[in-house]
mmCIF file of C-alpha atoms and ligand atoms in Angstrom:
data_model
loop_
_atom_site.group_PDB
_atom_site.id
_atom_site.type_symbol
_atom_site.label_atom_id
_atom_site.label_comp_id
_atom_site.label_asym_id
_atom_site.label_seq_id
_atom_site.Cartn_x
_atom_site.Cartn_y
_atom_site.Cartn_z
ATOM 1 C CA MET A 1 106.963 105.388 100.416
ATOM 2 C CA ILE A 2 103.300 104.889 101.086
ATOM 3 C CA GLN A 3 102.120 101.325 101.696
ATOM 4 C CA LYS A 4 98.479 100.377 101.228
ATOM 5 C CA LYS A 5 96.655 97.124 101.810
ATOM 6 C CA ILE A 6 94.044 96.335 99.170
ATOM 7 C CA CYS A 7 91.711 93.335 99.483
ATOM 8 C CA LEU A 8 90.140 91.462 96.575
ATOM 9 C CA LEU A 9 86.808 90.002 97.559
ATOM 10 C CA GLY A 10 83.992 88.173 95.837
ATOM 11 C CA ALA A 11 82.408 84.827 95.073
ATOM 12 C CA SER A 12 84.657 81.970 93.995
ATOM 13 C CA SER A 13 86.036 81.769 90.432
ATOM 14 C CA VAL A 14 85.095 85.356 89.520
ATOM 15 C CA GLY A 15 88.760 86.107 88.712
ATOM 16 C CA LYS A 16 90.300 87.687 91.841
ATOM 17 C CA THR A 17 93.554 85.740 91.532
ATOM 18 C CA SER A 18 93.629 86.274 87.762
ATOM 19 C CA LEU A 19 93.234 90.057 88.142
ATOM 20 C CA VAL A 20 96.153 90.189 90.585
ATOM 21 C CA LYS A 21 98.268 87.978 88.274
ATOM 22 C CA GLN A 22 97.485 90.176 85.283
ATOM 23 C CA PHE A 23 98.267 93.349 87.212
ATOM 24 C CA VAL A 24 101.446 92.123 88.946
ATOM 25 C CA GLU A 25 102.937 89.764 86.344
ATOM 26 C CA GLY A 26 101.073 90.596 83.131
ATOM 27 C CA ILE A 27 100.070 86.967 82.619
ATOM 28 C CA PHE A 28 96.811 85.028 82.406
ATOM 29 C CA SER A 29 96.054 81.334 82.689
ATOM 30 C CA GLU A 30 92.806 79.510 81.817
ATOM 31 C CA LYS A 31 93.632 76.997 84.562
ATOM 32 C CA TYR A 32 91.527 77.349 87.695
ATOM 33 C CA LEU A 33 93.323 76.808 90.994
ATOM 34 C CA THR A 34 91.096 77.928 93.825
ATOM 35 C CA THR A 35 92.682 80.119 96.496
ATOM 36 C CA ILE A 36 92.768 78.705 100.014
ATOM 37 C CA GLY A 37 92.916 81.350 102.703
ATOM 38 C CA VAL A 38 94.773 84.357 101.402
ATOM 39 C CA LYS A 39 97.716 85.104 99.125
ATOM 40 C CA VAL A 40 99.522 88.422 99.409
ATOM 41 C CA ASP A 41 101.311 90.031 96.453
ATOM 42 C CA LYS A 42 103.090 93.342 96.206
ATOM 43 C CA LYS A 43 103.298 95.878 93.421
ATOM 44 C CA SER A 44 104.480 99.442 93.539
ATOM 45 C CA LEU A 45 103.179 102.102 91.210
ATOM 46 C CA VAL A 46 103.801 105.767 90.640
ATOM 47 C CA VAL A 47 100.934 108.232 90.556
ATOM 48 C CA ASP A 48 101.582 111.976 90.211
ATOM 49 C CA ASP A 49 105.271 111.472 91.046
ATOM 50 C CA GLU A 50 104.363 109.654 94.234
ATOM 51 C CA GLU A 51 105.259 106.022 94.778
ATOM 52 C CA ILE A 52 102.638 103.831 96.334
ATOM 53 C CA ASN A 53 103.213 100.236 97.338
ATOM 54 C CA PHE A 54 100.153 98.031 97.066
ATOM 55 C CA MET A 55 99.903 94.938 99.232
ATOM 56 C CA LEU A 56 97.274 92.950 97.377
ATOM 57 C CA TRP A 57 95.354 90.513 99.548
ATOM 58 C CA ASP A 58 93.830 87.935 97.234
ATOM 59 C CA ILE A 59 91.258 86.290 99.457
ATOM 60 C CA GLU A 60 89.517 82.966 98.897
ATOM 61 C CA GLY A 61 86.092 83.231 97.315
ATOM 62 C CA SER A 62 83.118 83.403 99.617
ATOM 63 C CA ASP A 63 79.923 81.902 98.354
ATOM 64 C CA ARG A 64 76.895 81.411 100.468
ATOM 65 C CA TYR A 65 78.160 78.226 102.015
ATOM 66 C CA ASN A 66 81.467 79.677 103.180
ATOM 67 C CA VAL A 67 81.094 82.923 105.021
ATOM 68 C CA PHE A 68 83.151 85.998 104.235
ATOM 69 C CA GLU A 69 85.740 86.621 106.947
ATOM 70 C CA GLU A 70 85.677 90.299 107.858
ATOM 71 C CA ARG A 71 88.967 90.000 109.749
ATOM 72 C CA TYR A 72 90.839 89.965 106.431
ATOM 73 C CA LEU A 73 89.843 93.611 106.030
ATOM 74 C CA ARG A 74 91.737 94.757 109.101
ATOM 75 C CA GLY A 75 94.058 97.601 108.107
ATOM 76 C CA ALA A 76 92.801 97.719 104.518
ATOM 77 C CA ALA A 77 92.979 101.049 102.685
ATOM 78 C CA GLY A 78 90.562 99.866 100.030
ATOM 79 C CA TYR A 79 88.861 96.778 98.646
ATOM 80 C CA ILE A 80 87.727 95.511 95.292
ATOM 81 C CA ILE A 81 84.543 93.486 94.977
ATOM 82 C CA VAL A 82 84.960 91.289 91.917
ATOM 83 C CA VAL A 83 81.902 89.920 90.115
ATOM 84 C CA ASP A 84 81.662 87.753 86.995
ATOM 85 C CA GLN A 85 79.636 89.065 84.088
ATOM 86 C CA THR A 86 78.865 85.510 82.989
ATOM 87 C CA ARG A 87 77.290 84.591 86.347
ATOM 88 C CA ALA A 88 74.479 86.753 87.781
ATOM 89 C CA SER A 89 74.663 85.045 91.184
ATOM 90 C CA SER A 90 78.171 86.465 91.626
ATOM 91 C CA LEU A 91 76.689 89.980 91.713
ATOM 92 C CA ILE A 92 74.330 89.035 94.532
ATOM 93 C CA GLU A 93 77.188 87.389 96.436
ATOM 94 C CA GLY A 94 79.424 90.397 95.796
ATOM 95 C CA LEU A 95 76.804 92.816 97.088
ATOM 96 C CA ASP A 96 76.289 90.662 100.198
ATOM 97 C CA ILE A 97 80.034 90.811 100.903
ATOM 98 C CA HIS A 98 80.021 94.568 100.283
ATOM 99 C CA THR A 99 77.244 94.991 102.860
ATOM 100 C CA LEU A 100 79.215 92.966 105.442
ATOM 101 C CA ALA A 101 82.442 94.815 104.644
ATOM 102 C CA LYS A 102 80.779 98.190 105.103
ATOM 103 C CA GLN A 103 80.002 97.179 108.684
ATOM 104 C CA VAL A 104 83.684 96.867 109.556
ATOM 105 C CA THR A 105 85.380 99.480 107.373
ATOM 106 C CA SER A 106 84.663 102.790 105.696
ATOM 107 C CA CYS A 107 87.551 102.558 103.221
ATOM 108 C CA PRO A 108 86.943 103.093 99.479
ATOM 109 C CA ALA A 109 85.317 100.228 97.587
ATOM 110 C CA VAL A 110 85.628 99.350 93.905
ATOM 111 C CA LEU A 111 83.257 97.201 91.850
ATOM 112 C CA ALA A 112 85.038 95.154 89.163
ATOM 113 C CA ILE A 113 82.736 93.499 86.652
ATOM 114 C CA ASN A 114 85.194 90.930 85.329
ATOM 115 C CA LYS A 115 85.427 88.568 82.317
ATOM 116 C CA SER A 116 84.444 91.334 79.896
ATOM 117 C CA ASP A 117 86.036 89.299 77.071
ATOM 118 C CA LEU A 118 83.190 86.753 77.405
ATOM 119 C CA PRO A 119 79.530 87.320 76.445
ATOM 120 C CA SER A 120 77.651 88.714 79.425
ATOM 121 C CA THR A 121 74.618 86.922 80.800
ATOM 122 C CA TRP A 122 73.348 89.875 82.839
ATOM 123 C CA HIS A 123 73.342 93.670 82.622
ATOM 124 C CA LEU A 124 72.815 96.439 85.099
ATOM 125 C CA SER A 125 69.735 98.513 84.341
ATOM 126 C CA ALA A 126 70.112 102.309 84.303
ATOM 127 C CA ILE A 127 68.561 102.410 87.770
ATOM 128 C CA GLU A 128 70.998 99.807 89.082
ATOM 129 C CA GLN A 129 73.916 101.659 87.474
ATOM 130 C CA ASP A 130 72.870 104.749 89.396
ATOM 131 C CA ALA A 131 72.482 102.833 92.642
ATOM 132 C CA TYR A 132 75.884 101.147 92.318
ATOM 133 C CA GLN A 133 77.573 104.431 91.563
ATOM 134 C CA LYS A 134 76.497 105.506 95.024
ATOM 135 C CA LEU A 135 77.412 102.177 96.648
ATOM 136 C CA PHE A 136 80.941 102.059 95.213
ATOM 137 C CA ASP A 137 83.618 104.730 94.885
ATOM 138 C CA LEU A 138 84.783 103.365 91.529
ATOM 139 C CA GLN A 139 83.403 100.919 89.005
ATOM 140 C CA PHE A 140 85.248 99.135 86.170
ATOM 141 C CA THR A 141 84.518 96.500 83.565
ATOM 142 C CA THR A 142 87.643 94.349 83.459
ATOM 143 C CA SER A 143 89.147 91.341 81.759
ATOM 144 C CA ALA A 144 91.944 89.513 83.521
ATOM 145 C CA LYS A 145 92.412 87.657 80.222
ATOM 146 C CA THR A 146 92.961 90.576 77.828
ATOM 147 C CA GLY A 147 94.043 92.992 80.551
ATOM 148 C CA GLU A 148 91.263 95.430 79.649
ATOM 149 C CA HIS A 149 90.960 98.148 82.330
ATOM 150 C CA VAL A 150 92.991 96.133 84.847
ATOM 151 C CA ASP A 151 95.837 98.653 85.218
ATOM 152 C CA ASP A 152 93.307 101.504 84.900
ATOM 153 C CA MET A 153 91.379 100.157 87.863
ATOM 154 C CA PHE A 154 94.384 99.804 90.196
ATOM 155 C CA LEU A 155 95.786 103.178 89.107
ATOM 156 C CA ALA A 156 92.449 104.896 89.708
ATOM 157 C CA LEU A 157 92.270 103.346 93.170
ATOM 158 C CA ALA A 158 95.837 104.490 93.910
ATOM 159 C CA ALA A 159 94.967 108.011 92.747
ATOM 160 C CA LEU A 160 91.877 108.015 94.942
ATOM 161 C CA LEU A 161 93.873 106.913 98.004
ATOM 162 C CA LEU A 162 96.532 109.571 97.367
ATOM 163 C CA LYS A 163 93.857 112.215 96.920
ATOM 164 C CA ASP A 164 92.242 111.171 100.207
ATOM 165 C CA LYS A 165 95.652 111.404 101.874
ATOM 166 C CA LYS A 166 96.131 114.958 100.564
ATOM 167 C CA ASN A 167 92.665 115.876 101.796
ATOM 168 C CA ASP A 168 93.638 114.478 105.207
ATOM 169 C CA ILE A 169 96.703 116.714 105.285
ATOM 170 C CA THR A 170 94.802 119.865 104.322
ATOM 171 C CA ALA A 171 92.176 119.033 106.923
ATOM 172 C CA GLU A 172 94.777 118.909 109.701
HETATM 173 N N1 LIG B 1 87.741 84.502 79.938
HETATM 174 C C1 LIG B 1 88.118 84.905 81.150
HETATM 175 N N2 LIG B 1 88.360 84.004 82.116
HETATM 176 C C2 LIG B 1 88.750 84.463 83.326
HETATM 177 C C3 LIG B 1 88.893 85.844 83.619
HETATM 178 N N3 LIG B 1 89.278 85.971 84.912
HETATM 179 C C4 LIG B 1 89.392 84.733 85.397
HETATM 180 N N4 LIG B 1 89.070 83.805 84.452
HETATM 181 C C5 LIG B 1 89.046 82.343 84.608
HETATM 182 O O1 LIG B 1 88.135 82.026 85.640
HETATM 183 C C6 LIG B 1 88.624 80.956 86.451
HETATM 184 C C7 LIG B 1 88.727 81.407 87.901
HETATM 185 O O2 LIG B 1 89.710 82.421 88.019
HETATM 186 P P1 LIG B 1 90.429 82.768 89.405
HETATM 187 O O3 LIG B 1 91.221 83.984 89.153
HETATM 188 O O4 LIG B 1 91.115 81.591 89.947
HETATM 189 O O5 LIG B 1 89.156 83.111 90.311
HETATM 190 P P2 LIG B 1 89.129 83.469 91.869
HETATM 191 O O6 LIG B 1 88.104 84.522 92.023
HETATM 192 O O7 LIG B 1 90.493 83.768 92.349
HETATM 193 O O8 LIG B 1 88.588 82.101 92.491
HETATM 194 P P3 LIG B 1 88.733 81.590 94.047
HETATM 195 O O9 LIG B 1 90.165 81.689 94.436
HETATM 196 O O10 LIG B 1 88.253 80.166 93.999
HETATM 197 O O11 LIG B 1 87.829 82.430 94.860
HETATM 198 C C8 LIG B 1 89.975 80.545 85.851
HETATM 199 O O12 LIG B 1 89.760 79.448 84.991
HETATM 200 C C9 LIG B 1 90.392 81.770 85.054
HETATM 201 O O13 LIG B 1 91.200 81.430 83.952
HETATM 202 C C10 LIG B 1 88.603 86.782 82.576
HETATM 203 O O14 LIG B 1 88.659 87.991 82.707
HETATM 204 N N5 LIG B 1 88.216 86.246 81.360
HETATM 205 MG MG1 LIG B 2 91.621 82.918 93.800
#
């Protein structure tokens, strides 16, 4: 079985823990309990008859005052930058983290624009959409509350990692 470490990164309260909870347990809570340090969860999924075991590293939010710790990315196969569509500053913080992460890893990166069940306070322009498509390997609009696109996002990332693995084999 293939094991892959996936990190969830972003500003605080964007919904990293809630996305993991929705994906792993299928539950959502309105209660906000901030993550201290890191919490690791596991979930295995099957893509194209192959089983892949995700180790989900739910990392504490990093806003400007508490710096993102790159060491959490060690050994990661992919990471998800979570931003909150009700808080524009979370996009700026997410992009800052993405820039720092890119300096220590070249693994695939996903942008999750979360809280899609709430009215959005900011939108990406067509130009920004284009730019982000180049910056990230995958992009999803998610809701940890309704579950919208949550499974889709993790499955797409799993498929991407398996595809990369197959490419590695054919390249050998
Ligand atoms: N409506 C709605 N609320 C959400 C969603 N995702 C998270 N929340 C709420 O937002 C708050 C913060 O969620 P968390 O999942 O704890 O956020 P986090 O990114 O893990 O926060 P830190 O651990 O502090 O970095 C909680 O009150 C959640 O219930 C969502 O998709 N929709
Ligand atoms: Mg959390």
